[in-house]
Short mmCIF file of C-alpha atoms and ligand atoms in Angstrom, two decimals:
data_model
loop_
_atom_site.label_atom_id
_atom_site.label_comp_id
_atom_site.label_asym_id
_atom_site.label_seq_id
_atom_site.Cartn_x
_atom_site.Cartn_y
_atom_site.Cartn_z
CA MET T 367 -24.64 -25.71 -19.35
CA LYS T 368 -23.58 -22.14 -17.97
CA ARG T 369 -26.66 -22.93 -15.32
CA SER T 370 -25.48 -26.29 -14.58
CA LEU T 371 -22.17 -24.90 -13.81
CA LYS T 372 -23.79 -22.77 -11.50
CA THR T 373 -25.98 -25.35 -10.20
CA VAL T 374 -22.60 -27.61 -9.29
CA LEU T 375 -20.81 -24.51 -7.89
CA GLY T 376 -23.77 -23.63 -5.40
CA ALA T 377 -24.13 -27.09 -4.49
CA ALA T 378 -20.57 -27.02 -3.51
CA CYS T 379 -20.50 -23.79 -1.83
CA VAL T 380 -23.45 -25.18 0.53
CA ALA T 381 -21.67 -28.13 1.44
CA MET T 382 -18.78 -26.34 2.51
CA LEU T 383 -20.81 -23.85 4.30
CA PHE T 384 -22.73 -27.32 5.99
CA GLY T 385 -19.55 -28.69 6.12
CA HIS T 386 -17.91 -26.02 8.29
CA ALA T 387 -20.83 -25.37 10.28
CA ALA T 388 -21.10 -29.61 11.48
CA LEU T 389 -17.24 -29.12 12.03
CA ALA T 390 -17.72 -26.54 14.41
CA GLN T 391 -20.67 -28.30 16.18
CA SER T 392 -19.07 -31.25 16.51
CA ALA T 393 -16.13 -29.89 18.24
CA ALA T 394 -18.10 -28.99 21.51
CA PRO T 395 -17.39 -27.88 24.47
CA ASP T 396 -15.79 -25.13 21.96
CA PRO T 397 -12.65 -24.01 23.96
CA THR T 398 -12.83 -20.78 23.13
CA ALA T 399 -16.28 -19.78 24.69
CA ALA T 400 -14.90 -18.21 27.55
CA ALA T 401 -13.78 -15.34 24.95
CA ASN T 402 -17.37 -14.57 24.46
CA ALA T 403 -18.00 -12.98 27.94
CA TYR T 404 -16.54 -10.21 26.67
CA VAL T 405 -16.50 -8.23 24.08
CA ASN T 406 -13.55 -5.32 23.32
CA ALA T 407 -14.33 -3.68 20.29
CA PRO T 408 -14.87 -0.09 18.68
CA HIS T 409 -18.61 1.37 18.83
CA ASN T 410 -20.12 4.32 17.33
CA TRP T 411 -19.00 7.82 18.24
CA GLN T 412 -16.02 6.48 20.78
CA LEU T 413 -13.71 8.67 21.76
CA TRP T 414 -10.14 8.03 23.22
CA PHE T 415 -8.45 5.04 23.04
CA PRO T 416 -9.99 1.84 23.40
CA VAL T 417 -10.80 -0.09 26.76
CA ALA T 418 -7.32 -0.85 27.88
CA GLY T 419 -7.17 -5.02 27.87
CA SER T 420 -3.45 -4.91 28.81
CA PRO T 421 -1.00 -3.44 31.16
CA MET T 422 0.86 -2.18 27.82
CA GLN T 423 -2.20 -0.10 26.56
CA ALA T 424 -2.74 0.82 30.44
CA LYS T 425 0.38 2.47 30.44
CA ILE T 426 -0.43 4.37 27.03
CA ASP T 427 -2.99 5.79 27.93
CA TRP T 428 -1.98 6.92 30.96
CA LEU T 429 0.96 8.72 29.33
CA MET T 430 -1.17 10.23 26.60
CA GLN T 431 -3.68 11.91 28.76
CA TYR T 432 -0.46 12.87 30.84
CA VAL T 433 1.14 14.71 27.95
CA LEU T 434 -2.30 15.70 26.85
CA TRP T 435 -3.12 17.82 30.24
CA ILE T 436 0.59 19.03 29.82
CA MET T 437 0.17 20.28 26.49
CA THR T 438 -3.36 21.89 27.06
CA GLY T 439 -1.53 23.97 29.99
CA VAL T 440 0.81 25.01 27.41
CA VAL T 441 -1.45 25.73 24.66
CA VAL T 442 -3.93 27.76 27.40
CA PHE T 443 -1.31 29.98 28.69
CA VAL T 444 0.79 30.59 25.25
CA GLY T 445 -3.00 31.45 23.65
CA ALA T 446 -3.71 33.74 26.88
CA LEU T 447 -0.08 35.82 26.61
CA MET T 448 -1.08 35.98 22.83
CA VAL T 449 -4.28 37.53 23.31
CA TYR T 450 -3.18 39.65 26.24
CA VAL T 451 -0.18 41.04 23.73
CA PHE T 452 -2.65 41.96 21.04
CA PHE T 453 -4.63 44.15 23.01
CA ARG T 454 -2.37 45.73 25.73
CA PHE T 455 0.48 46.44 23.34
CA ASN T 456 -1.26 46.94 19.65
CA ALA T 457 -0.47 50.69 17.87
CA LYS T 458 -3.41 51.72 19.34
CA ALA T 459 -3.17 51.58 22.82
CA ASN T 460 0.36 51.50 22.84
CA PRO T 461 1.78 54.11 20.88
CA LYS T 462 5.21 54.60 22.29
CA PRO T 463 6.59 51.13 22.34
CA SER T 464 9.41 50.35 24.90
CA GLN T 465 13.21 50.00 23.89
CA VAL T 466 13.84 47.01 26.92
CA THR T 467 15.63 44.70 24.33
CA HIS T 468 17.18 42.56 27.38
CA ASN T 469 15.94 41.28 30.24
CA THR T 470 18.07 38.31 32.47
CA VAL T 471 15.13 36.77 34.76
CA ILE T 472 12.86 36.82 31.92
CA GLU T 473 14.85 34.87 29.86
CA VAL T 474 16.43 32.40 32.35
CA ILE T 475 12.76 31.68 33.35
CA TRP T 476 11.83 31.06 29.54
CA ILE T 477 14.37 28.81 29.05
CA VAL T 478 14.49 26.90 31.98
CA VAL T 479 10.75 26.03 32.81
CA PRO T 480 10.09 24.62 28.93
CA VAL T 481 13.20 22.11 29.82
CA LEU T 482 11.62 21.04 33.09
CA ILE T 483 8.07 20.58 30.74
CA LEU T 484 10.39 18.34 28.62
CA ALA T 485 11.95 16.58 31.48
CA ILE T 486 8.63 15.39 32.53
CA VAL T 487 7.40 14.62 29.52
CA ILE T 488 10.77 12.44 28.47
CA ILE T 489 11.33 10.47 31.72
CA PRO T 490 7.71 8.44 31.51
CA SER T 491 7.97 8.32 28.11
CA ILE T 492 11.57 6.85 27.81
CA ASN T 493 10.56 4.20 30.83
CA LEU T 494 7.47 3.43 28.41
CA ILE T 495 10.06 2.77 25.54
CA TYR T 496 12.15 0.50 28.02
CA TYR T 497 9.20 -1.75 29.50
CA GLU T 498 7.40 -2.00 25.85
CA ALA T 499 11.35 -2.99 24.17
CA ASP T 500 11.50 -5.80 27.17
CA ASP T 501 10.14 -8.80 25.42
CA THR T 502 12.28 -11.26 27.88
CA ASN T 503 10.87 -14.62 29.28
CA PRO T 504 7.58 -14.80 27.05
CA TYR T 505 5.47 -17.77 28.22
CA MET T 506 4.76 -18.24 24.33
CA THR T 507 5.75 -16.91 20.83
CA VAL T 508 3.70 -16.37 17.93
CA THR T 509 5.15 -15.39 14.44
CA VAL T 510 2.35 -13.34 12.42
CA THR T 511 3.17 -12.75 8.76
CA GLY T 512 0.91 -10.18 7.03
CA HIS T 513 0.01 -11.07 3.37
CA GLN T 514 -2.07 -10.00 0.93
CA TRP T 515 -4.86 -9.72 2.10
CA TYR T 516 -5.16 -11.99 5.26
CA TRP T 517 -3.08 -12.88 8.57
CA GLU T 518 -0.79 -16.01 9.14
CA TYR T 519 -0.41 -17.29 12.85
CA SER T 520 2.43 -19.89 13.74
CA TYR T 521 2.70 -21.01 17.26
CA ASN T 522 6.29 -21.20 17.57
CA SER T 523 5.59 -23.56 21.04
CA VAL T 524 3.05 -25.97 19.11
CA PRO T 525 5.03 -27.30 16.10
CA GLY T 526 2.79 -27.78 13.06
CA LEU T 527 0.22 -25.20 14.49
CA ASP T 528 0.21 -22.61 11.81
CA TYR T 529 -2.59 -21.20 9.85
CA THR T 530 -4.70 -18.52 8.01
CA SER T 531 -6.88 -15.67 9.10
CA TYR T 532 -9.40 -14.11 6.72
CA MET T 533 -11.94 -11.21 7.45
CA ILE T 534 -15.71 -12.71 7.09
CA PRO T 535 -17.11 -11.09 4.03
CA ASP T 536 -20.31 -8.74 4.51
CA ASP T 537 -22.63 -11.16 2.70
CA LYS T 538 -21.55 -14.00 5.36
CA ILE T 539 -21.84 -12.56 8.53
CA GLN T 540 -23.70 -14.27 11.52
CA PRO T 541 -25.31 -12.98 14.14
CA GLY T 542 -22.77 -12.15 17.37
CA GLU T 543 -20.10 -11.19 14.59
CA ILE T 544 -18.98 -7.96 13.93
CA ARG T 545 -19.01 -7.02 10.04
CA ARG T 546 -15.29 -5.76 9.01
CA LEU T 547 -13.45 -7.46 12.43
CA SER T 548 -14.91 -10.48 12.22
CA VAL T 549 -12.58 -13.31 10.70
CA ASP T 550 -13.04 -17.20 9.90
CA HIS T 551 -10.07 -18.49 12.63
CA PRO T 552 -9.14 -16.07 15.49
CA LEU T 553 -5.61 -16.18 16.77
CA VAL T 554 -6.34 -17.77 20.15
CA LEU T 555 -4.23 -16.83 22.89
CA PRO T 556 -3.98 -17.69 26.91
CA VAL T 557 -4.78 -14.86 29.78
CA GLY T 558 -1.94 -13.86 32.29
CA GLU T 559 0.85 -14.79 29.75
CA LYS T 560 3.21 -13.22 28.41
CA ILE T 561 2.96 -13.35 24.98
CA LYS T 562 6.02 -12.85 22.32
CA PHE T 563 4.86 -11.54 18.78
CA VAL T 564 7.41 -11.84 15.80
CA ILE T 565 5.99 -10.09 12.90
CA THR T 566 6.88 -10.09 9.52
CA SER T 567 5.42 -10.35 6.06
CA GLY T 568 5.28 -11.94 2.77
CA ASP T 569 4.76 -9.46 0.43
CA VAL T 570 4.53 -5.99 1.36
CA LEU T 571 4.67 -3.84 4.23
CA HIS T 572 1.85 -4.35 6.35
CA GLY T 573 0.94 -3.18 10.30
CA PHE T 574 0.11 -5.62 13.28
CA TYR T 575 -1.87 -3.19 15.09
CA LEU T 576 -3.87 -4.30 18.43
CA PRO T 577 -5.25 -1.09 19.83
CA SER T 578 -6.51 -2.58 22.88
CA LEU T 579 -3.45 -4.25 23.65
CA GLY T 580 -0.63 -1.85 23.21
CA VAL T 581 0.54 -3.80 20.31
CA GLN T 582 1.64 -1.94 17.09
CA LYS T 583 4.88 -2.73 15.04
CA TYR T 584 5.09 -3.17 10.94
CA ALA T 585 5.44 -6.46 9.81
CA ILE T 586 8.39 -5.91 6.81
CA PRO T 587 9.23 -8.32 4.36
CA GLY T 588 12.71 -10.07 4.89
CA THR T 589 13.03 -8.86 8.70
CA ASN T 590 11.27 -9.44 12.03
CA GLN T 591 10.03 -7.06 14.14
CA THR T 592 9.08 -8.42 17.87
CA SER T 593 6.20 -6.97 20.31
CA TRP T 594 4.44 -8.40 23.43
CA THR T 595 1.15 -8.44 25.19
CA ILE T 596 0.02 -9.60 28.38
CA ILE T 597 -3.86 -10.23 28.21
CA ASP T 598 -6.06 -9.01 31.15
CA LYS T 599 -8.96 -10.95 31.01
CA PRO T 600 -10.94 -13.38 28.93
CA GLY T 601 -12.23 -11.91 26.01
CA THR T 602 -12.74 -11.41 22.46
CA TYR T 603 -10.47 -8.22 21.16
CA TYR T 604 -9.87 -6.97 17.89
CA GLY T 605 -7.05 -5.19 15.60
CA GLN T 606 -6.62 -4.02 12.15
CA CYS T 607 -3.61 -3.74 9.87
CA ASN T 608 -2.71 -0.24 10.13
CA GLN T 609 -0.03 0.05 7.02
CA ILE T 610 -1.68 0.74 3.50
CA CYS T 611 -0.70 -3.03 1.88
CA GLY T 612 -3.19 -2.77 -1.38
CA LEU T 613 -6.24 -3.15 -2.62
CA ASN T 614 -7.99 -5.20 0.19
CA HIS T 615 -5.91 -3.23 2.87
CA ASP T 616 -8.88 -2.59 5.25
CA ALA T 617 -10.13 -6.22 4.96
CA MET T 618 -7.63 -8.24 7.18
CA PRO T 619 -8.76 -7.59 10.26
CA ILE T 620 -7.55 -9.42 13.49
CA GLU T 621 -9.55 -11.00 15.40
CA ILE T 622 -8.32 -12.30 19.02
CA LYS T 623 -9.71 -14.76 21.68
CA ALA T 624 -8.30 -14.58 24.94
CA VAL T 625 -8.92 -17.93 26.84
CA PRO T 626 -8.11 -19.20 30.76
CA LEU T 627 -4.63 -21.10 29.98
CA ALA T 628 -6.46 -24.76 30.00
CA ASP T 629 -8.84 -23.86 27.60
CA TYR T 630 -5.97 -22.41 25.25
CA LEU T 631 -3.84 -25.68 26.12
CA ALA T 632 -7.06 -27.57 25.37
CA TRP T 633 -7.53 -25.61 21.95
CA THR T 634 -4.46 -26.49 20.90
CA LYS T 635 -4.86 -29.83 20.74
CA ASP T 636 -8.52 -29.51 18.86
CA ALA T 637 -6.63 -27.03 16.39
CA LEU T 638 -3.78 -29.52 15.34
CA ALA T 639 -6.69 -32.63 15.67
CA ASN T 640 -8.56 -30.47 12.92
CA TYR T 641 -7.06 -28.80 10.56
CA THR T 642 -6.15 -30.52 7.66
CA ASP T 643 -2.39 -30.26 6.95
CA ASN T 644 -1.75 -28.25 10.50
CA THR T 645 -3.48 -25.32 8.03
CA ILE T 646 -6.90 -24.27 8.46
CA THR T 647 -8.28 -24.00 4.80
CA GLN T 648 -10.98 -21.01 4.65
CA PRO T 649 -14.00 -21.74 2.98
CA PHE T 650 -15.11 -18.10 2.86
CA SER T 651 -12.95 -15.72 1.48
CA SER T 652 -9.95 -15.19 -0.81
CA PRO T 653 -7.33 -12.71 -1.30
CA LEU T 654 -9.35 -11.06 -4.64
CA PRO T 655 -10.74 -7.95 -4.53
CA HIS T 656 -14.23 -7.23 -3.16
CA ASN T 657 -16.51 -7.54 -6.53
CA GLN T 658 -14.55 -10.84 -7.20
CA LEU T 659 -15.38 -12.38 -4.11
CA ALA T 660 -18.97 -12.08 -4.67
CA LEU T 661 -18.59 -13.71 -8.02
CA ARG T 662 -16.85 -16.55 -6.46
CA ASN T 663 -18.87 -17.48 -3.46
CU1 CU V 1171 -1.71 -5.01 5.70
#
């Protein structure tokens, strides 16, 4: 009895997998194919930020380098002064310490110089904060909802287009996919257009984090946060939930397929026609712990 149930379940799984593959093949040509030309993913031994894929991330990158070099200058200068003081004014080298307690010139310098340093840091920082906050006049808006443990994307400008996106479990990874980053149904977006994200949550705190596109916002139940991006060129971009949200926090990556506008429009028609009840059903994973995932499939 037990074996026959297993056989039936196995057959059902195979049918689902083949059904899924057949659907993907029949939908040729794939409107998201242009996104395969360029993959913006993390790699081993990577340093610094990912390659910027949007003007926002390019600005963030610039500001990070700018502040880093100023900070390095301050650390080197203060460190060198301290080392000098340790050697020049220790009890052995300088047995009779000076009794001077005030020096107006040096006191003015050590107030004014740090104020100037703060000013040259704060001006580009505030500029960037205003730039990031300006989500006006987007070409389109996507409502992103975090769930335990998957994402839901709802296209505000395409009525009925609302679907879920699950990570592909390790044992289902196909060639060309990236373990722990690829998903069953990516977020498809046009390049060169301003895309606004309205970010919220259906249960607990999540984080919608797209490091190569300069987007990072908490997904908070009961409220909306907004962000935006303009993707520079067609490609596949990745992100992850970056707010500890429970057991499978690590299993809700974000995969974005960025394609030319015409392809994006073709994809929306495709998606509306192919998604049952306008919601993509996902055959691969479930919001279950990894050990239960294996049992289920
Ligand atoms: Cu999460």
